[in-house]
Short mmCIF file of C-alpha atoms in Angstrom, two decimals:
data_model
loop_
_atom_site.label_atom_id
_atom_site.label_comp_id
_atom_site.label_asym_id
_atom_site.label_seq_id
_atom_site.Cartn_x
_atom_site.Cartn_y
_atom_site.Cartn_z
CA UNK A 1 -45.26 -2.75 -44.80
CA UNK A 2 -42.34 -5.26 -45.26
CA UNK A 3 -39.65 -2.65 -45.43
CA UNK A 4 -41.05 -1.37 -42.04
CA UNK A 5 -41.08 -4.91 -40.61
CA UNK A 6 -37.46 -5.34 -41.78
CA UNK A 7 -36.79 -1.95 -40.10
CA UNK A 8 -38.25 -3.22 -36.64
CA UNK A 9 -36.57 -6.52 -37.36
CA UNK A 10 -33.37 -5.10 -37.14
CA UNK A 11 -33.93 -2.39 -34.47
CA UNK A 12 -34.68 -5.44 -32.29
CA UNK A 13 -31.45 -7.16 -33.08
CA UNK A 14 -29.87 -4.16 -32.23
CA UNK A 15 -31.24 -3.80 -28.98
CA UNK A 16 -30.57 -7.70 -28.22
CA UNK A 17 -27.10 -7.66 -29.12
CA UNK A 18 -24.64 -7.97 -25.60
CA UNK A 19 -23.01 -4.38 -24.90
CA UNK A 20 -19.42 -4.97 -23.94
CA UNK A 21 -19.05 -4.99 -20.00
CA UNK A 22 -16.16 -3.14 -18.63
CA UNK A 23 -13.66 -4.89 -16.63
CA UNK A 24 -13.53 -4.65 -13.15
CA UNK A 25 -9.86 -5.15 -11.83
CA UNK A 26 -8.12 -7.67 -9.63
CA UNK A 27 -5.46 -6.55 -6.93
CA UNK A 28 -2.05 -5.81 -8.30
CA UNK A 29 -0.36 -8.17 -6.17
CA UNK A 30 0.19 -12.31 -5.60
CA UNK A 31 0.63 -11.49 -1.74
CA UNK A 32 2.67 -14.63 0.15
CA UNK A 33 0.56 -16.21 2.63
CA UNK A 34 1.13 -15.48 6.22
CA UNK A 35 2.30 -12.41 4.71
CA UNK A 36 0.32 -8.78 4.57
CA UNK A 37 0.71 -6.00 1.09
CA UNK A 38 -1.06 -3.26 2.37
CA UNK A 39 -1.77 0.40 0.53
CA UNK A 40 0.82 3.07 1.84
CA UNK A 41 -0.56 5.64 -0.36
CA UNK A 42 -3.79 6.31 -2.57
CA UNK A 43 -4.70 8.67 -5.04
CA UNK A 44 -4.51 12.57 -4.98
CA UNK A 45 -7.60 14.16 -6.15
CA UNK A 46 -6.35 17.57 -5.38
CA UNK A 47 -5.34 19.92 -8.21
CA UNK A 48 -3.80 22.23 -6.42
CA UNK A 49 -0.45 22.29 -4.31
CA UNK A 50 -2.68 20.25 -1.39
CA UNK A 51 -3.00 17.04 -1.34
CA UNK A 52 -6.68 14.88 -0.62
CA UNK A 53 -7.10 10.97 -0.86
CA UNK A 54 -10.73 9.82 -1.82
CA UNK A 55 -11.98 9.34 1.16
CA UNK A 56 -10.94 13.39 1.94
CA UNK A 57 -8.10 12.18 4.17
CA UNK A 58 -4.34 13.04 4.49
CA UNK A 59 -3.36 9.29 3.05
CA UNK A 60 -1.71 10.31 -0.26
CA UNK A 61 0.79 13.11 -1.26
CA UNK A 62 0.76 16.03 -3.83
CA UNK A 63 0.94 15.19 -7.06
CA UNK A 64 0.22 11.52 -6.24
CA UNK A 65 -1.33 9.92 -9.66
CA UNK A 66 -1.42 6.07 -8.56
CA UNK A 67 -2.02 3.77 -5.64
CA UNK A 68 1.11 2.09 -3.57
CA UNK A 69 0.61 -1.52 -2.99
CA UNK A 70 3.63 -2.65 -0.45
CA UNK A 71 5.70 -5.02 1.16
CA UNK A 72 7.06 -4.97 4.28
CA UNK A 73 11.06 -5.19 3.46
CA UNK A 74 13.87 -5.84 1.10
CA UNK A 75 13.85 -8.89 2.34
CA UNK A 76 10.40 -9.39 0.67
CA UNK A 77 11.69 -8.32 -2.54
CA UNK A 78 14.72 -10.26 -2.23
CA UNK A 79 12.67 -13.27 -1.83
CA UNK A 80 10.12 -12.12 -4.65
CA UNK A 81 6.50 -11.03 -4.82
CA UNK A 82 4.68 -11.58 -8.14
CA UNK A 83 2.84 -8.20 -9.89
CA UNK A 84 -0.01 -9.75 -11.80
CA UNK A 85 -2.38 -8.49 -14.24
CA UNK A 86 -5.46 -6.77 -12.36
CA UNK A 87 -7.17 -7.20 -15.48
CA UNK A 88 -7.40 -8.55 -19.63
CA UNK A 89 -5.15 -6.97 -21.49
CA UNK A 90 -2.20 -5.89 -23.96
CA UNK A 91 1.76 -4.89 -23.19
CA UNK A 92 1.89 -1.57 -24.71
CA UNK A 93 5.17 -0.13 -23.36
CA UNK A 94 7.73 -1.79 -20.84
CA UNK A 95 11.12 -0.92 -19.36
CA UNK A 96 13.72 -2.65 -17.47
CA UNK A 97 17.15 -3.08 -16.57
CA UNK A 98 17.05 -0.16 -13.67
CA UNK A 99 18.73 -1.21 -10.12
CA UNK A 100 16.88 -1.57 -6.91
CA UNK A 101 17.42 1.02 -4.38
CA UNK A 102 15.38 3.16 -1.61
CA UNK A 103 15.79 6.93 -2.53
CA UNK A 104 16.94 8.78 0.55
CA UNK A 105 18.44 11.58 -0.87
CA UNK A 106 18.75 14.64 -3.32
CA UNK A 107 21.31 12.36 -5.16
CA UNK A 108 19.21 9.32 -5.43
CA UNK A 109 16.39 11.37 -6.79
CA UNK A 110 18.60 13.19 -9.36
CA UNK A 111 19.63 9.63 -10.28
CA UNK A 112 15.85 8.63 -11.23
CA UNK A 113 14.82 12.04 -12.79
CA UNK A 114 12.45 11.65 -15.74
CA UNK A 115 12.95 7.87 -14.73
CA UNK A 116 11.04 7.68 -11.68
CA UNK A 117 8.65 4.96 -12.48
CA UNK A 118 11.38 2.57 -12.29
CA UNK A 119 11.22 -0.31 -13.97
CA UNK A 120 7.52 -1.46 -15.67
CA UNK A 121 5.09 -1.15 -17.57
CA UNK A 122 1.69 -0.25 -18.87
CA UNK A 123 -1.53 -2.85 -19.82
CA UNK A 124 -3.85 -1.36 -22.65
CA UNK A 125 -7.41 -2.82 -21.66
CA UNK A 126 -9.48 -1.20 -24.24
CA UNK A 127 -11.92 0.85 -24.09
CA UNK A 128 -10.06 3.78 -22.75
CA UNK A 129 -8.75 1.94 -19.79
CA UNK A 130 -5.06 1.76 -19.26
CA UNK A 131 -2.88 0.20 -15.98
CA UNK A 132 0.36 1.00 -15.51
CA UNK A 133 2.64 -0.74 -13.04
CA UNK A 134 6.02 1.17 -12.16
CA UNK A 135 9.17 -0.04 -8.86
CA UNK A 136 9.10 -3.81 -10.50
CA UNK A 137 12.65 -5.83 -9.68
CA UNK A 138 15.27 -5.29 -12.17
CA UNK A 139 15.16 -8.03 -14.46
CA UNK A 140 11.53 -9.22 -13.86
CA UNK A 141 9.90 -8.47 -16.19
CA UNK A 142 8.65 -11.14 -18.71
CA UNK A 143 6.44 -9.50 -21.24
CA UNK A 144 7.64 -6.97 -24.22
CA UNK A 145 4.97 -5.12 -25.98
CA UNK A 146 2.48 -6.94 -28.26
CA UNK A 147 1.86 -9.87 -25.75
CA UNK A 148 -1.91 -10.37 -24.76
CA UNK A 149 -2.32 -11.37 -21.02
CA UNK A 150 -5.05 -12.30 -18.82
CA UNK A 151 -5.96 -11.71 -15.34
CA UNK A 152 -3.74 -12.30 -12.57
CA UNK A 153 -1.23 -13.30 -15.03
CA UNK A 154 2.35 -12.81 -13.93
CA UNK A 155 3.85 -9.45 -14.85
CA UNK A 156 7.01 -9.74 -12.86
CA UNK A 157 8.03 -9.40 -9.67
CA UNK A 158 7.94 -6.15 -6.89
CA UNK A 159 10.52 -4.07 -6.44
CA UNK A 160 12.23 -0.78 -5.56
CA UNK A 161 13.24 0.65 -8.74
CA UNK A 162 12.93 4.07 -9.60
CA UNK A 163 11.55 7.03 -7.11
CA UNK A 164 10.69 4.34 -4.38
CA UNK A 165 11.15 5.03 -0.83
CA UNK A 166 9.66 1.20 0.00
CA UNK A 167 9.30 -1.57 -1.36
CA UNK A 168 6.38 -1.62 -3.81
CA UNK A 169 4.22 -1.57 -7.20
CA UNK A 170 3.01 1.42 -7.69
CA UNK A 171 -0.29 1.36 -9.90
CA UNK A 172 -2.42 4.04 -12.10
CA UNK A 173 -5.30 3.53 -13.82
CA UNK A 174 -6.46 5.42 -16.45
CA UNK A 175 -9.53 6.30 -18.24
CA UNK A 176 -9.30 8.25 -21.36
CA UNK A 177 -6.03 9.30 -20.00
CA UNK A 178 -6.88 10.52 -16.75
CA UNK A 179 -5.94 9.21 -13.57
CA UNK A 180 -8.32 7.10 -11.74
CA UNK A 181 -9.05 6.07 -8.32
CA UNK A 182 -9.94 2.45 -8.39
CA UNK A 183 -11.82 2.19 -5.26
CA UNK A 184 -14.51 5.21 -5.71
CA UNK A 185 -14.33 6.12 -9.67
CA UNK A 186 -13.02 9.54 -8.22
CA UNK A 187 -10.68 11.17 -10.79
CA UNK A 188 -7.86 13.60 -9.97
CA UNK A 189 -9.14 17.15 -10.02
CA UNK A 190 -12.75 15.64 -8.98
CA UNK A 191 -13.74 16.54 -4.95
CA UNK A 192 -13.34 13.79 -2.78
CA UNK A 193 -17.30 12.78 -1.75
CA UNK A 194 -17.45 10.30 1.06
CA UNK A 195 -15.33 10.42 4.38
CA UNK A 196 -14.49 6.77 4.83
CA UNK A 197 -14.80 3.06 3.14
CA UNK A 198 -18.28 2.81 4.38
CA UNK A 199 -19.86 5.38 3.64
CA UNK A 200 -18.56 5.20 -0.25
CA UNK A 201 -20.08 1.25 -0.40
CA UNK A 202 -23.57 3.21 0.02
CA UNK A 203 -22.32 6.76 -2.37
CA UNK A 204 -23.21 5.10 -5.50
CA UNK A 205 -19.80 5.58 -6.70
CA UNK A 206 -18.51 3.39 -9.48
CA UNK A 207 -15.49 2.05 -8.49
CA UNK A 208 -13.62 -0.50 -10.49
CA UNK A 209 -12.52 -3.21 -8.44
CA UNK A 210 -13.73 -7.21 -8.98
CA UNK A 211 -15.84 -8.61 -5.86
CA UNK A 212 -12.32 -9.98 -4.34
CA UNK A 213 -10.61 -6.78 -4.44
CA UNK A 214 -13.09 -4.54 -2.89
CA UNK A 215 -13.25 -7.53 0.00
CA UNK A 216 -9.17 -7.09 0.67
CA UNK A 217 -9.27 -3.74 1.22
CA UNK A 218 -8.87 -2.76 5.14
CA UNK A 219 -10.78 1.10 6.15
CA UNK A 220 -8.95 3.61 4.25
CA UNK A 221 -9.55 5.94 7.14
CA UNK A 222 -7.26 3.68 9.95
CA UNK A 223 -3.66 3.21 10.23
CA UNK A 224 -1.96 0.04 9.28
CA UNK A 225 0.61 -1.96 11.48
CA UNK A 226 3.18 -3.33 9.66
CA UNK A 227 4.76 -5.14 12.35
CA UNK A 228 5.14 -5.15 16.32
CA UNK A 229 7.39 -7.46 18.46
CA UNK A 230 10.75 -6.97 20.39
CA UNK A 231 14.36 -5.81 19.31
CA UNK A 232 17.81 -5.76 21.41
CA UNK A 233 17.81 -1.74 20.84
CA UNK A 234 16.32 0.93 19.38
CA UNK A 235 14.53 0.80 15.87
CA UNK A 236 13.85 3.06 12.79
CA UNK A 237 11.63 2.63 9.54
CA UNK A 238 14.84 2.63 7.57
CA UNK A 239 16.27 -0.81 9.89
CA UNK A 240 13.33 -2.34 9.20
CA UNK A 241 12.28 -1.70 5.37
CA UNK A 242 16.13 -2.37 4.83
CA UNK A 243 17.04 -5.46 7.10
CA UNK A 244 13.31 -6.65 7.98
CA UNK A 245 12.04 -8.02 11.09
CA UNK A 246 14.82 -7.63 14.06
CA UNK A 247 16.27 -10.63 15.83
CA UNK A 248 15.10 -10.98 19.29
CA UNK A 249 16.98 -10.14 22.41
CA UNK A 250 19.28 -12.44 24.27
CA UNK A 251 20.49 -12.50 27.67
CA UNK A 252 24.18 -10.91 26.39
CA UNK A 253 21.68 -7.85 24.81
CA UNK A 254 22.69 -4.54 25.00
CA UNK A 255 18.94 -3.57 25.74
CA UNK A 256 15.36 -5.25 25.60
CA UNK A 257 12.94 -2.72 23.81
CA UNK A 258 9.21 -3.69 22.31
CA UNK A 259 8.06 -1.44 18.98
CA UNK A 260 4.84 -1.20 16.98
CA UNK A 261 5.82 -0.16 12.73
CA UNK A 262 2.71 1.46 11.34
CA UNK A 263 1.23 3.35 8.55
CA UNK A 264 -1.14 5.71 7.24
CA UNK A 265 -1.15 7.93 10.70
CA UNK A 266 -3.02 10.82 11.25
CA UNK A 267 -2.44 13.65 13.00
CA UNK A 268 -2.15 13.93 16.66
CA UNK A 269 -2.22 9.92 17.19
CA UNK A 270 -0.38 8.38 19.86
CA UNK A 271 1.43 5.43 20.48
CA UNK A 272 0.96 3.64 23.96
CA UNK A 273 3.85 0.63 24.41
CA UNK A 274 3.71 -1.37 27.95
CA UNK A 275 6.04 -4.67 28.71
CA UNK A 276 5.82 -6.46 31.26
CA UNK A 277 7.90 -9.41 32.39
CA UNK A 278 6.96 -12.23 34.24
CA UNK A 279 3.58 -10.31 34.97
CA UNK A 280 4.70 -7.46 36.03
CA UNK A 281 5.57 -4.23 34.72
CA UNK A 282 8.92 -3.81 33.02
CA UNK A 283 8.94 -0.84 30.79
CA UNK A 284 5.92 1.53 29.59
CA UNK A 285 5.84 4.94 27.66
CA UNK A 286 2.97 6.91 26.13
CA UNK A 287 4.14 9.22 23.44
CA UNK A 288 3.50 12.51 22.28
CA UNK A 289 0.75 13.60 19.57
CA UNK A 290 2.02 13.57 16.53
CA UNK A 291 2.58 16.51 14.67
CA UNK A 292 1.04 15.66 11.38
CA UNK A 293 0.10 12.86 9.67
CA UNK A 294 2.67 10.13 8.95
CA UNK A 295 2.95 7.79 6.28
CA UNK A 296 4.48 5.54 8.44
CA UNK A 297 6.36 5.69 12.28
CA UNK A 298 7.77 3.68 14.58
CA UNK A 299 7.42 3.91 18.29
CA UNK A 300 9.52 1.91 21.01
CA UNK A 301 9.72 1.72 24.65
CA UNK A 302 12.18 -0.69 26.95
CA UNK A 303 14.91 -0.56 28.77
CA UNK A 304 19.24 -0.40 28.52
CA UNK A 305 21.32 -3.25 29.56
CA UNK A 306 21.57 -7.07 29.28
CA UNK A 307 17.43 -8.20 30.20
CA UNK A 308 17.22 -10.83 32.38
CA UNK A 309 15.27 -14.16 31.68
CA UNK A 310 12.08 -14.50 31.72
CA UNK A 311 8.76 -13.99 30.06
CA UNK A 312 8.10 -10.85 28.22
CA UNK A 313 5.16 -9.53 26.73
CA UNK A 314 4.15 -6.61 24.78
CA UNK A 315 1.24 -4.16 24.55
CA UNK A 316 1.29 -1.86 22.03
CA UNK A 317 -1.32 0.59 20.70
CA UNK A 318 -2.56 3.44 18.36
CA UNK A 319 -4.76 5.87 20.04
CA UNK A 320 -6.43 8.74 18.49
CA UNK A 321 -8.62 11.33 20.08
CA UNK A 322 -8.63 9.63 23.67
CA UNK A 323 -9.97 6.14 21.89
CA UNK A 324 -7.67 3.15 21.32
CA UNK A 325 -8.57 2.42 17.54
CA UNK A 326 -5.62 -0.37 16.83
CA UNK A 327 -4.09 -3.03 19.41
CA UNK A 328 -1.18 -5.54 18.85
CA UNK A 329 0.53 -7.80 21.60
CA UNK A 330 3.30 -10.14 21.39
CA UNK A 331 4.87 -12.63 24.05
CA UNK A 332 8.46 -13.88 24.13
CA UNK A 333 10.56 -15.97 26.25
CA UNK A 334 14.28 -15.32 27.10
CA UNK A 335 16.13 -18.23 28.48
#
């Protein structure tokens, strides 16, 4: 009788003691205020030569084993962004030393092969659970292997190291060695199960994001505008993720054009720009459907020669299927 009531003693201990909780993980990224760091890019869950994000949309690539936290320019990493620690954890690998430069070609790529991760490194959380953070700014980097960190702890700084066509950290977790989405739980080769953000809060999927995290997140499912505003010509994505923002036009201006910079597109969205100046109409073009989806575009409407002064202001939108789902308007005055 007292052997069994040791027995049941110690089955009751058992059952009291705390079972470790797994982390749930910050955001990747120390984002400026004033300033946005949206997701270009999520997850691929398709195995095959296709490519699916986990919401069963076109906003990944194949192959795609991480999730592509951004800034807007060069000029952002010039000025530095801080990578931090999404969660508790140990350096077990790190590089550095690699330069900072958008890939644009064959060359460039052949320049980063077997090296495309750029400069970075990877966070051993136990438990199976692994981050690893790759596109950091050469010489960033303040942690070698061994060191213990904690959450949002500085890792270094974002760059564009590496097979990066933007500025950005590019982030993977792992469980048990496989990729992870950190939004649903979805792992790659797994079939996306929800259609958009709010229909995976009610799935029952186990994502693996903290409270904050999950809050920051804008609908996987619409397009993201980076910026939209005025320029004294036409603009590209390369200008802008180069140079940044473009100065405004002045009366000596070869031209006076308005353009919306977004991301995350789908297919057969259009872009409506209108100006007007003084109230009236100065310049306005719908464009054409486009012809797949689009990480990111820019679209631009205006007019040649030196503007004259006056108040301008800018309409831009992103419509898609006959319903404007994305508006942005900006107001100027040339003197």
């Amino acid at each position: 009788m007292l052997r069994r009531t040791i027995q049941l003693g110690l089955l009751l201990l058992t059952l009291a003691l705390p079972v470790a909780a797994e982390p749930l993980f910050g955001l990747p990224l120390a984002c400026p205020e004033g300033s946005i760091c949206p997701i270009q890019q999520f997850v691929d869950l398709d195995p095959g030569p296709d490519a699916r994000d986990p919401w069963c949309g076109t906003r990944t690539y194949d192959g795609h084993k991480g999730t592509d936290f951004r800034v807007l320019s060069m000029q952002d990493v010039a000025r530095g962004v801080e990578v931090v620690a999404m969660a508790d954890g140990v350096v077990r690998a790190s590089r550095d030393g690699m330069a900072d430069r958008l890939v644009s070609s064959d060359e460039d790529r052949k320049a980063v092969a077997s090296r495309e991760c750029g400069n970075g490194l990877i966070l051993d959380h136990g438990g199976g659970l692994e981050t690893q953070y790759c596109h950091m700014r050469k010489g960033s980097l303040r942690l070698a292997p061994g060191k213990k960190v904690r959450k949002g702890d500085v890792l270094g700084l974002v760059g564009a190291s590496g097979m990066a066509q933007f500025p950005h950290v590019h982030v993977t977790l792992r469980r048990d060695g496989k990729e992870t989405d950190p939004f649903t739980g979805l792992s790659a080769g797994q079939a996306c199960a929800v259609t958009d953000a709010g229909e995976a809060a009610g799935s029952g999927l186990h994502g693996w994001l903290d409270a904050s995290a999950t809050a920051a997140m804008t609908a996987p499912d619409m397009p993201t505008v980076l910026s939209a505003g005025f320029a004294d010509g036409p603009v590209s994505d390369r200008q802008l993720v180069q140079s940044g923002l473009p100065a405004l036009p002045g009366t000596l201006s070869q031209a006076l054009v308005g353009y919306i910079w977004a991301i995350n597109l789908a297919k057969a969205d259009r872009f409506t720009l209108r100006i007007e100046k003084d109230g009236r109409l100065f310049s306005e073009q719908t464009s054409e459907p486009l012809d797949r989806s689009k990480a990111v575009y820019v679209a631009y409407s205006g007019k040649k020669g030196a503007p004259a002064a006056g108040r301008y202001r800018l309409e831009a939108a992103i419509v898609r299927q006959g319903r404007t789902i994305v508006t942005e308007s900006k107001e100027f005055t040339l003197e």
